[in-house]
Short mmCIF file of C-alpha atoms and ligand atoms in Angstrom, two decimals:
data_model
loop_
_atom_site.label_atom_id
_atom_site.label_comp_id
_atom_site.label_asym_id
_atom_site.label_seq_id
_atom_site.Cartn_x
_atom_site.Cartn_y
_atom_site.Cartn_z
CA MET A 4 1.80 -12.05 -19.13
CA GLN A 5 1.27 -13.06 -15.50
CA ILE A 6 2.11 -10.97 -12.43
CA VAL A 7 2.09 -12.14 -8.82
CA LEU A 8 0.83 -9.59 -6.29
CA ALA A 9 3.36 -10.03 -3.47
CA THR A 10 1.20 -9.26 -0.44
CA HIS A 11 -0.54 -11.19 2.33
CA ASN A 12 -2.77 -8.21 3.15
CA ARG A 13 -6.20 -8.95 1.63
CA GLY A 14 -7.28 -5.30 1.65
CA LYS A 15 -4.25 -4.34 -0.40
CA MET A 16 -4.62 -7.36 -2.65
CA GLN A 17 -8.19 -6.38 -3.54
CA GLU A 18 -7.29 -2.74 -4.18
CA MET A 19 -4.28 -3.70 -6.32
CA ALA A 20 -6.42 -6.10 -8.37
CA ASP A 21 -9.12 -3.43 -8.89
CA ILE A 22 -6.62 -0.74 -9.94
CA LEU A 23 -4.74 -3.06 -12.35
CA GLY A 24 -7.87 -4.85 -13.58
CA HIS A 25 -7.98 -3.11 -16.98
CA LEU A 26 -4.51 -4.30 -18.02
CA PRO A 27 -4.16 -7.30 -20.38
CA ILE A 28 -2.39 -9.39 -17.73
CA LYS A 29 -3.33 -12.31 -15.51
CA LEU A 30 -3.00 -11.38 -11.84
CA LEU A 31 -2.01 -14.10 -9.38
CA THR A 32 -1.87 -13.62 -5.62
CA LEU A 33 0.00 -15.29 -2.77
CA GLU A 34 -3.16 -17.34 -2.24
CA ASP A 35 -2.06 -19.16 -5.42
CA PHE A 36 1.26 -19.91 -3.67
CA PRO A 37 0.30 -21.04 -0.15
CA GLU A 38 3.84 -22.32 0.46
CA ILE A 39 5.05 -18.69 0.61
CA GLY A 40 4.68 -17.58 4.23
CA ASP A 41 5.31 -14.25 5.89
CA ILE A 42 8.18 -12.34 4.28
CA PRO A 43 10.37 -10.46 6.80
CA GLU A 44 10.61 -6.70 6.18
CA PRO A 45 13.92 -5.67 7.79
CA GLY A 46 14.49 -2.58 5.59
CA ASP A 47 14.74 1.00 6.87
CA THR A 48 12.72 2.39 3.98
CA LEU A 49 9.50 1.58 2.13
CA LYS A 50 11.52 1.15 -1.06
CA GLU A 51 13.88 -1.41 0.51
CA ASN A 52 10.98 -3.43 1.92
CA ALA A 53 8.98 -3.27 -1.32
CA PHE A 54 11.98 -4.67 -3.21
CA ILE A 55 12.63 -7.36 -0.57
CA LYS A 56 9.02 -8.58 -0.98
CA ALA A 57 9.02 -8.42 -4.80
CA GLU A 58 12.45 -10.08 -5.12
CA THR A 59 11.52 -12.86 -2.68
CA VAL A 60 8.32 -13.66 -4.56
CA TYR A 61 10.06 -13.48 -7.94
CA ARG A 62 12.76 -15.88 -6.69
CA LEU A 63 10.23 -18.35 -5.26
CA THR A 64 7.78 -18.33 -8.18
CA GLY A 65 9.93 -17.46 -11.20
CA LEU A 66 7.15 -15.02 -12.21
CA PRO A 67 7.16 -11.21 -12.40
CA ALA A 68 6.27 -9.94 -8.93
CA LEU A 69 4.73 -6.66 -7.77
CA ALA A 70 4.97 -5.63 -4.11
CA ASP A 71 3.56 -2.66 -2.19
CA ASP A 72 5.04 -1.21 0.99
CA THR A 73 3.01 1.49 2.65
CA GLY A 74 3.52 3.77 5.63
CA LEU A 75 1.49 6.36 7.50
CA GLU A 76 3.67 9.42 8.24
CA VAL A 77 2.32 11.60 11.04
CA ASP A 78 3.92 15.05 11.32
CA ALA A 79 3.35 15.36 15.09
CA LEU A 80 5.25 12.06 15.49
CA ASN A 81 8.16 13.18 13.29
CA GLY A 82 6.98 10.98 10.41
CA GLU A 83 6.38 7.85 12.50
CA PRO A 84 5.17 5.14 12.28
CA GLY A 85 6.19 5.28 8.58
CA VAL A 86 7.97 2.09 7.60
CA HIS A 87 6.92 0.58 10.99
CA SER A 88 3.17 1.10 10.43
CA SER A 89 2.09 -2.53 10.48
CA ARG A 90 3.65 -3.28 13.89
CA TYR A 91 3.04 0.15 15.42
CA SER A 92 1.48 -1.18 18.63
CA GLY A 93 3.46 -4.44 18.82
CA GLU A 94 4.46 -7.60 16.99
CA ASN A 95 0.98 -9.10 16.45
CA ALA A 96 -0.90 -5.81 16.33
CA THR A 97 -4.34 -5.75 14.72
CA PHE A 98 -5.55 -2.81 12.62
CA ASP A 99 -7.70 -1.77 15.58
CA ASP A 100 -4.74 -1.91 18.03
CA ASN A 101 -2.74 0.37 15.73
CA CYS A 102 -5.59 2.88 15.32
CA ARG A 103 -6.11 3.00 19.09
CA LYS A 104 -2.44 3.58 19.77
CA MET A 105 -2.38 6.39 17.19
CA LEU A 106 -5.47 8.04 18.74
CA SER A 107 -3.91 7.86 22.18
CA GLU A 108 -0.52 9.26 21.00
CA LEU A 109 -2.25 12.26 19.40
CA ASP A 110 -4.73 12.78 22.24
CA GLY A 111 -5.28 16.48 22.97
CA LEU A 112 -3.81 17.78 19.68
CA SER A 113 -6.00 20.09 17.59
CA LEU A 114 -6.97 19.08 14.04
CA THR A 115 -4.42 21.48 12.54
CA ASP A 116 -1.65 19.63 14.40
CA ARG A 117 -2.74 16.19 13.17
CA THR A 118 -1.54 16.34 9.55
CA ALA A 119 -0.34 13.08 8.02
CA ARG A 120 0.17 11.28 4.75
CA PHE A 121 0.04 7.77 3.38
CA ARG A 122 3.01 6.88 1.20
CA THR A 123 3.17 3.76 -0.98
CA VAL A 124 6.15 2.43 -2.89
CA VAL A 125 5.45 -0.34 -5.38
CA ALA A 126 8.36 -2.44 -6.62
CA PHE A 127 8.25 -4.65 -9.71
CA VAL A 128 10.82 -7.39 -10.32
CA THR A 129 11.18 -9.58 -13.41
CA ALA A 130 14.08 -11.51 -14.96
CA ASP A 131 15.28 -8.41 -16.82
CA GLU A 132 13.76 -5.43 -15.01
CA LYS A 133 13.55 -3.81 -11.59
CA THR A 134 11.43 -0.72 -11.31
CA TRP A 135 9.51 1.22 -8.67
CA THR A 136 7.00 4.03 -8.35
CA GLU A 137 5.56 6.02 -5.46
CA GLY A 138 2.24 7.58 -4.51
CA VAL A 139 1.37 9.97 -1.66
CA VAL A 140 -1.90 11.33 -0.29
CA GLU A 141 -2.19 14.09 2.34
CA GLY A 142 -4.77 14.06 5.12
CA THR A 143 -5.44 14.48 8.82
CA ILE A 144 -5.74 11.98 11.69
CA LEU A 145 -9.18 12.32 13.30
CA ASP A 146 -9.65 12.02 17.07
CA HIS A 147 -12.05 9.06 16.67
CA LYS A 148 -12.74 6.26 14.20
CA LYS A 149 -15.28 6.92 11.46
CA GLY A 150 -16.59 4.57 8.75
CA ASP A 151 -16.31 0.82 8.33
CA GLY A 152 -14.86 0.37 4.83
CA GLY A 153 -11.22 -0.07 3.85
CA PHE A 154 -8.64 -1.50 6.26
CA GLY A 155 -5.68 -0.52 8.44
CA TYR A 156 -5.68 3.14 9.42
CA ASP A 157 -8.52 4.09 7.03
CA PRO A 158 -11.10 4.83 9.80
CA ILE A 159 -8.89 7.56 11.31
CA PHE A 160 -7.44 9.00 8.07
CA TYR A 161 -9.56 12.01 7.06
CA TYR A 162 -9.26 13.22 3.48
CA PRO A 163 -10.19 16.95 3.42
CA PRO A 164 -11.09 17.30 -0.31
CA LEU A 165 -13.93 14.75 0.08
CA GLN A 166 -14.65 15.57 3.76
CA LYS A 167 -14.64 11.88 4.65
CA THR A 168 -12.30 9.32 6.17
CA PHE A 169 -10.89 6.71 3.80
CA ALA A 170 -13.14 4.18 5.59
CA GLU A 171 -16.20 6.20 4.48
CA LEU A 172 -15.25 6.20 0.79
CA GLU A 173 -16.52 3.75 -1.81
CA LYS A 174 -13.74 1.43 -3.05
CA VAL A 175 -13.57 3.17 -6.41
CA GLU A 176 -13.40 6.58 -4.74
CA LYS A 177 -10.55 5.53 -2.43
CA ASN A 178 -8.58 4.04 -5.33
CA SER A 179 -9.03 7.22 -7.39
CA VAL A 180 -7.33 9.44 -4.78
CA SER A 181 -5.22 7.10 -2.65
CA HIS A 182 -1.47 6.65 -2.24
CA ARG A 183 -1.83 3.11 -3.69
CA GLY A 184 -3.95 4.28 -6.62
CA LYS A 185 -1.36 6.93 -7.52
CA ALA A 186 1.63 4.57 -7.20
CA LEU A 187 -0.08 1.86 -9.25
CA ARG A 188 -1.28 4.21 -11.99
CA ASN A 189 2.34 5.38 -12.35
CA PHE A 190 3.34 1.73 -12.59
CA CYS A 191 0.61 1.06 -15.20
CA GLY A 192 2.21 3.70 -17.44
CA ILE A 193 5.54 1.83 -17.29
CA LEU A 194 3.91 -1.57 -17.82
CA GLU A 195 1.78 -0.41 -20.76
CA LYS A 196 4.95 0.86 -22.52
CA ARG A 197 6.61 -2.51 -21.87
CA ILE A 198 3.60 -4.42 -23.23
CA ASN A 199 3.52 -2.18 -26.34
CA ILE A 200 7.26 -2.61 -26.95
CA ASN A 201 6.98 -6.41 -26.63
CA SER A 202 3.97 -6.62 -28.97
CA SER A 203 5.66 -4.39 -31.60
CA GLN A 204 8.70 -6.72 -31.55
CA THR A 205 6.63 -9.82 -32.31
P1 ITT B 318 2.24 -7.07 3.13
O1 ITT B 318 3.62 -6.72 3.65
O2 ITT B 318 1.98 -8.53 3.07
O3 ITT B 318 1.96 -6.38 1.82
P2 ITT B 318 1.32 -5.42 5.36
O4 ITT B 318 -0.04 -5.18 5.95
O5 ITT B 318 2.41 -5.83 6.31
O6 ITT B 318 1.14 -6.48 4.17
P3 ITT B 318 2.64 -2.88 4.90
O7 ITT B 318 3.81 -3.21 5.73
O8 ITT B 318 2.90 -2.18 3.61
O9 ITT B 318 1.77 -4.17 4.56
O10 ITT B 318 1.56 -1.99 5.66
C1 ITT B 318 1.83 -1.15 6.73
C2 ITT B 318 0.59 -0.89 7.53
O11 ITT B 318 -0.15 0.18 6.95
C3 ITT B 318 -0.37 -2.06 7.68
O12 ITT B 318 -0.89 -2.06 9.00
C4 ITT B 318 -1.46 -1.73 6.72
O13 ITT B 318 -2.69 -2.25 6.99
C5 ITT B 318 -1.49 -0.20 6.76
N1 ITT B 318 -1.96 0.24 5.47
C6 ITT B 318 -1.41 -0.05 4.28
N2 ITT B 318 -2.16 0.45 3.28
C7 ITT B 318 -3.20 1.08 3.87
C8 ITT B 318 -4.31 1.77 3.37
O14 ITT B 318 -4.53 1.89 2.07
N3 ITT B 318 -5.19 2.28 4.25
C9 ITT B 318 -5.00 2.14 5.57
N4 ITT B 318 -3.97 1.50 6.13
C10 ITT B 318 -3.07 0.96 5.28
#
């Protein structure tokens, strides 16, 4: 079985490949399909956007497609930027632009008022199946950047149980506790059942 990871974000792509690496499937990425450009994400929810990405890639490749849509929900900002996380500081925002805007929006707030969570929805689309799972991790937005691993908002997302930001964690450590790790392990359960059913029918 082959699955296309429907993302242009290299950080995500790497994490998804690491988390799914033990499964007996061949993982392809959008780098194998350079003709597929940016996929618009007009949905109002992570689930809608995850399905838009997975369905688009399934339609264009004819292969099972797995997409991830992720948002950072900050309580002091009423859950924003959420589904708008990638363009938080503007259309062509870099990760650094978005972190800076977040730090400036929360300027002056104490640590206890800076609670937030990452939420990931992964959507999987094949010829005969559409399924999705979710993963959430709770943390706090620091008042400065710390660490140089990961991507996106990782340098400002502090994870209290390990007393580090996500950018200070080893890759394996981040995947073991992250929103994406949780969503994809839930998905692995579904996929393993599917693989077992198919192999018992042959
Ligand atoms: P694709 O749509 O091609 O998958 P994207 O970067 O646009 O890539 P999202 O819309 O899901 O993906 O991401 C929303 C934003 O949240 C984006 O800026 C990401 O870098 C950031 N983000 C996603 N996962 C993250 C993580 O694990 N750690 C830190 N930031 C993350």
